[in-house]
PDB file of C-alpha atoms in Angstrom:
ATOM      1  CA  UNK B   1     -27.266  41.460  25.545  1.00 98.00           C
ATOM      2  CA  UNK B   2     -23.979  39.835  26.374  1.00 98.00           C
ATOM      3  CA  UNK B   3     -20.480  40.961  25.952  1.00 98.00           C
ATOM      4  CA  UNK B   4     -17.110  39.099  25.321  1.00 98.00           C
ATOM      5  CA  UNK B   5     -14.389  41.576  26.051  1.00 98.00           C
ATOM      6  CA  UNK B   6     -10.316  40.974  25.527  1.00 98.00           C
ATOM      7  CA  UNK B   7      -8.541  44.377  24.611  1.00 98.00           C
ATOM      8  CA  UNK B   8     -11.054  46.328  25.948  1.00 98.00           C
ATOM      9  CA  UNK B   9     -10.619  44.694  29.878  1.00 98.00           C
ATOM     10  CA  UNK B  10     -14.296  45.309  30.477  1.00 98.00           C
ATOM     11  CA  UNK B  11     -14.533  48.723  29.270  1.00 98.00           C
ATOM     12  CA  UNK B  12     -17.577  47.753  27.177  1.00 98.00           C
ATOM     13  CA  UNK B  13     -19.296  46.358  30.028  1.00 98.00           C
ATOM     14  CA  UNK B  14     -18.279  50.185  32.058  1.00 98.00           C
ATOM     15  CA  UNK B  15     -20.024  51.901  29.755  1.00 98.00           C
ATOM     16  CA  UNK B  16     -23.184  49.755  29.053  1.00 98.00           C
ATOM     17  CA  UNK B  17     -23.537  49.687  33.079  1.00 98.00           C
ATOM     18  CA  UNK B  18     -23.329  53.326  33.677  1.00 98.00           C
ATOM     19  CA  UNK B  19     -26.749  53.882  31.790  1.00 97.00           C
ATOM     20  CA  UNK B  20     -29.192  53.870  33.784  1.00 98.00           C
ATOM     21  CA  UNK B  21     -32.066  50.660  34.012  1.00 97.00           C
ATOM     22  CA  UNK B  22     -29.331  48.777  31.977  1.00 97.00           C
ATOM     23  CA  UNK B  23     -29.829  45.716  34.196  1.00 96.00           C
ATOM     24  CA  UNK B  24     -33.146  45.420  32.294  1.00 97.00           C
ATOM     25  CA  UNK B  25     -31.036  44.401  28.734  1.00 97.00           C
ATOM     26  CA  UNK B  26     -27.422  43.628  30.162  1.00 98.00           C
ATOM     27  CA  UNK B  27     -26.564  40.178  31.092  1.00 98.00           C
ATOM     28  CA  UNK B  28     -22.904  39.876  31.843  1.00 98.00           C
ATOM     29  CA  UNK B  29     -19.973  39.931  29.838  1.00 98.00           C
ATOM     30  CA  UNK B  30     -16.501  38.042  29.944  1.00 98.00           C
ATOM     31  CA  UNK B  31     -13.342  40.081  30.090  1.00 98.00           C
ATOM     32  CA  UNK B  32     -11.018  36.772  28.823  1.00 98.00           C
ATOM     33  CA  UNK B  33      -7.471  38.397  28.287  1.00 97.00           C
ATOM     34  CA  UNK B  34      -5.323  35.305  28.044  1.00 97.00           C
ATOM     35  CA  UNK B  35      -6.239  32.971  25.666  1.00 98.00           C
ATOM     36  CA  UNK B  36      -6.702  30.112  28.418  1.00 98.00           C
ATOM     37  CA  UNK B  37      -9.313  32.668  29.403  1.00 98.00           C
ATOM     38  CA  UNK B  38     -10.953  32.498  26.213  1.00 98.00           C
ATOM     39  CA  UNK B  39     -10.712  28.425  26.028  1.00 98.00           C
ATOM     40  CA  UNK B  40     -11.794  27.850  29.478  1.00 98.00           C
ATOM     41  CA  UNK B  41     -14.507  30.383  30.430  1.00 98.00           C
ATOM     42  CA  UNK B  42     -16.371  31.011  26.638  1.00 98.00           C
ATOM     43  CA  UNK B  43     -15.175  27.753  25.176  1.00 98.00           C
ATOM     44  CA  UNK B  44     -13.447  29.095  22.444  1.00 98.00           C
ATOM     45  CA  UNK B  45     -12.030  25.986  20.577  1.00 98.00           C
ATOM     46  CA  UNK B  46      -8.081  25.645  21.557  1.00 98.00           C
ATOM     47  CA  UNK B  47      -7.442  24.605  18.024  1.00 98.00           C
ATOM     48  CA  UNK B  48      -8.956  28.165  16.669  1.00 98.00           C
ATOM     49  CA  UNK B  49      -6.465  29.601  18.919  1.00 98.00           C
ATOM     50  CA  UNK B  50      -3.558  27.408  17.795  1.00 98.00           C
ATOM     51  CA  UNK B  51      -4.086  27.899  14.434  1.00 98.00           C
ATOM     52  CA  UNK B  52      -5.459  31.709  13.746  1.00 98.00           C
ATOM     53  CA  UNK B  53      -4.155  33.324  17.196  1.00 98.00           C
ATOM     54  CA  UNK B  54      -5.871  34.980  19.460  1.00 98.00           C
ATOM     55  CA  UNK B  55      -6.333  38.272  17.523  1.00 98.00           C
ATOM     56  CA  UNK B  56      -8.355  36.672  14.349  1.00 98.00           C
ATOM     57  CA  UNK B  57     -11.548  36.939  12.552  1.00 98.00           C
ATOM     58  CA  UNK B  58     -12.501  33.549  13.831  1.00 98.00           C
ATOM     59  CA  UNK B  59     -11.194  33.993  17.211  1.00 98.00           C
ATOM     60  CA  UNK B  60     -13.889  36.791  17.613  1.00 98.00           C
ATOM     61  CA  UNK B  61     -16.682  35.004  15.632  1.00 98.00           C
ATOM     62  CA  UNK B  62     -16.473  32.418  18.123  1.00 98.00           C
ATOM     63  CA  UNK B  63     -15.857  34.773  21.449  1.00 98.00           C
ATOM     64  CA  UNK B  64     -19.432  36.549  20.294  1.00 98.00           C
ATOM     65  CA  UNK B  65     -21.190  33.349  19.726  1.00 98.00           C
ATOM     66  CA  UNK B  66     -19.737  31.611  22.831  1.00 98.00           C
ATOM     67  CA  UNK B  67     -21.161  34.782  24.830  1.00 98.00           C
ATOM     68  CA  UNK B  68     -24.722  34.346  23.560  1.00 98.00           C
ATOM     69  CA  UNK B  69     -24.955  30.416  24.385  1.00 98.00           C
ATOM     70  CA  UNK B  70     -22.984  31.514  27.767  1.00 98.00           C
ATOM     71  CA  UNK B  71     -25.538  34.208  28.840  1.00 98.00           C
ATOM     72  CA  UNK B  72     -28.407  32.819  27.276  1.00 98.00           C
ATOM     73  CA  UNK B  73     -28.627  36.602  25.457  1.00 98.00           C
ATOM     74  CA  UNK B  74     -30.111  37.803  21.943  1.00 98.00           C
ATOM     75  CA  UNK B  75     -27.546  39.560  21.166  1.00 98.00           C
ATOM     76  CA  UNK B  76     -22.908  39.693  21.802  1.00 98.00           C
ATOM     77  CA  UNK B  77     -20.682  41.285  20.745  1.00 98.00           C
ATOM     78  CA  UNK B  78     -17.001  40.239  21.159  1.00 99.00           C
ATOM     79  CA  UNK B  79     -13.896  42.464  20.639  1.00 99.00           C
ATOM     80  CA  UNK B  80     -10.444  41.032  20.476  1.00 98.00           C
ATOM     81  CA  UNK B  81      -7.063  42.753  19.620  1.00 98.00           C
ATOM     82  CA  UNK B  82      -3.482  44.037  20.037  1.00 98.00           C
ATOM     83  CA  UNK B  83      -4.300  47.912  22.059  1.00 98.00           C
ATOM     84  CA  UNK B  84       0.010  47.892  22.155  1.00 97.00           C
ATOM     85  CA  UNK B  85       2.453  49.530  22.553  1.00 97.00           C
ATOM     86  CA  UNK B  86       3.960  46.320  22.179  1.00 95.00           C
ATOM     87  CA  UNK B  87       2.729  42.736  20.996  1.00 95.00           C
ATOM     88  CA  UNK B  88       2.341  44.119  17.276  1.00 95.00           C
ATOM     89  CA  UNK B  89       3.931  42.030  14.555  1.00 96.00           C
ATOM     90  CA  UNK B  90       3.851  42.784  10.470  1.00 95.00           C
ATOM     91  CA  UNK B  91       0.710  40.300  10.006  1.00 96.00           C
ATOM     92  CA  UNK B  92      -0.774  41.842  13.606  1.00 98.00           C
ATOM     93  CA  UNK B  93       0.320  45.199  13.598  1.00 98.00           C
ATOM     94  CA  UNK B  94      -0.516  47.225  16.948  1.00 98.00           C
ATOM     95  CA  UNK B  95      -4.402  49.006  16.528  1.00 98.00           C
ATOM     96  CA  UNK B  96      -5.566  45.930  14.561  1.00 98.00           C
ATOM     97  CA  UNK B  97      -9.273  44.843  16.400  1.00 98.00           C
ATOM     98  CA  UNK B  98     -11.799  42.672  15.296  1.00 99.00           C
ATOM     99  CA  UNK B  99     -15.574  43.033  16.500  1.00 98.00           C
ATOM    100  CA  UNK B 100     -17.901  40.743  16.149  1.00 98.00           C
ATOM    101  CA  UNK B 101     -21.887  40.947  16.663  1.00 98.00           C
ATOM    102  CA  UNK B 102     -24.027  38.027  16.898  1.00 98.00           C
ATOM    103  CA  UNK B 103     -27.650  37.028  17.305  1.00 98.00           C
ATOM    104  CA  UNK B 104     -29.176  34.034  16.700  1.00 93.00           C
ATOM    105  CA  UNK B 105     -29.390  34.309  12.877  1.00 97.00           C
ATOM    106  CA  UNK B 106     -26.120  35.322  12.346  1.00 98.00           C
ATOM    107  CA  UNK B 107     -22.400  36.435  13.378  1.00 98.00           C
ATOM    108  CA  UNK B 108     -20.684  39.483  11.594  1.00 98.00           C
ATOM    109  CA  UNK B 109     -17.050  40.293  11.997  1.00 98.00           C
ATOM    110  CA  UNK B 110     -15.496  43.302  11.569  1.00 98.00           C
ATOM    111  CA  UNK B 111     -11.746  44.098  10.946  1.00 98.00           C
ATOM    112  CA  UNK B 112     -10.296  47.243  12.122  1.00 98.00           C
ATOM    113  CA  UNK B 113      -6.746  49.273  12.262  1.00 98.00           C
ATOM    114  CA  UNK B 114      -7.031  51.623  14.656  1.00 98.00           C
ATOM    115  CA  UNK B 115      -4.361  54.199  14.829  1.00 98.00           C
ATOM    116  CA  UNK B 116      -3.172  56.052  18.881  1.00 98.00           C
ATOM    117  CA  UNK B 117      -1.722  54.901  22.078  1.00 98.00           C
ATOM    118  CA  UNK B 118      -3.598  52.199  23.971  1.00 98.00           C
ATOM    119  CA  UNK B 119      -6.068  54.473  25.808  1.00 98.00           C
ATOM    120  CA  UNK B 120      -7.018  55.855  22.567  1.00 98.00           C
ATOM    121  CA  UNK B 121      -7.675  52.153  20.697  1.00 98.00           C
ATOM    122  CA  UNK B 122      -9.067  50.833  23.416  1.00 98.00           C
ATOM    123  CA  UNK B 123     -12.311  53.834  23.513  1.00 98.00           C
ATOM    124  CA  UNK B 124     -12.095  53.382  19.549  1.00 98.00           C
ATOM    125  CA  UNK B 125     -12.820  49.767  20.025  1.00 98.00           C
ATOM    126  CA  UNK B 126     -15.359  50.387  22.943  1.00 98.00           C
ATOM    127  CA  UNK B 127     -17.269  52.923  20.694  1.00 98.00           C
ATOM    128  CA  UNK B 128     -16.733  50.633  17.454  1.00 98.00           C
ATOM    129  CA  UNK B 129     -18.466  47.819  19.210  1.00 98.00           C
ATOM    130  CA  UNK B 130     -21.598  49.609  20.778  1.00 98.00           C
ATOM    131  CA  UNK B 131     -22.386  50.946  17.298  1.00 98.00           C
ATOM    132  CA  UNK B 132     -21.921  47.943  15.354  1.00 98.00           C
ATOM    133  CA  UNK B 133     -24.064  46.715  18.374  1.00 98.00           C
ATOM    134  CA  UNK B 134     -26.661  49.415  17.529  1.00 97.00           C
ATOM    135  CA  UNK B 135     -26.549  48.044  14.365  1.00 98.00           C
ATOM    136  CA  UNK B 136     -27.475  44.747  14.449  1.00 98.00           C
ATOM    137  CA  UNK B 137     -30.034  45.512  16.223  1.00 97.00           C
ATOM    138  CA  UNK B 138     -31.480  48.204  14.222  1.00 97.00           C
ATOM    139  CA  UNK B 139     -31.253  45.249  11.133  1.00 96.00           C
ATOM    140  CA  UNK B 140     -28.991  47.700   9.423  1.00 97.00           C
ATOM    141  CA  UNK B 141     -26.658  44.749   9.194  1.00 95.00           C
TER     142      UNK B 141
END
């Protein structure tokens, strides 16, 4: 598995790693804040992040499929979103996240408004991710 972490600054990746024997199914993940981050290091097309922003369904499709060709991995998934206080807006309010899983059959996105201060969106969006993880693997989606 790979991971392609924005909001979450590698809190994804903290977690995974503090099970032990996770080096046997954890590859690496990408913490790619800025969006020349997300261009330069996962490829993320710069016209996906002209056009939908960096906070976008497509943004994160592309962030969990970049991490699988990346890593060379079975499975992603890729979180990107505003944790606030600030940076909300009325299209992109503050707690809005989008996950997105990905194998090599398919990419599902996931759309989220996650209510709390930044600590508390950021372990909603952590625990969001490893379940909707959990379930693509599982085949439950």
């Amino acid at each position: 598995m790979s991971l392609a972490e924005s909001c979450t600054g590698g809190m994804i990746g903290a977690i995974v790693t503090s099970v032990p024997g996770s080096s046997e199914s954890f590859l690496g993940s990408a913490v790619v804040y800025s969006n020349d981050a997300k261009e330069r290091i996962l490829k993320v097309n710069r016209h996906t992040l002209d056009q939908f922003g960096a906070v976008s369904e497509i943004t994160a499709k592309e962030m969990a499929e970049r991490a699988i060709e990346l890593f060379r991995s079975d499975v992603s998934v890729a979180v990107t979103g505003i944790a606030g206080p600030g940076g909300g807006t009325d299209d992109k309010p503050v707690g809005l996240v989008f996950v997105a899983v990905s194998n090599e059959e398919k990419t599902v996105v996931f759309m989220n408004h996650f209510i709390g201060d930044r600590k508390t969106i950021r372990q909603k969006t952590t625990h969001t991710a490893l379940y909707m993880l959990y379930q693509l693997v599982e085949g439950k989606i």
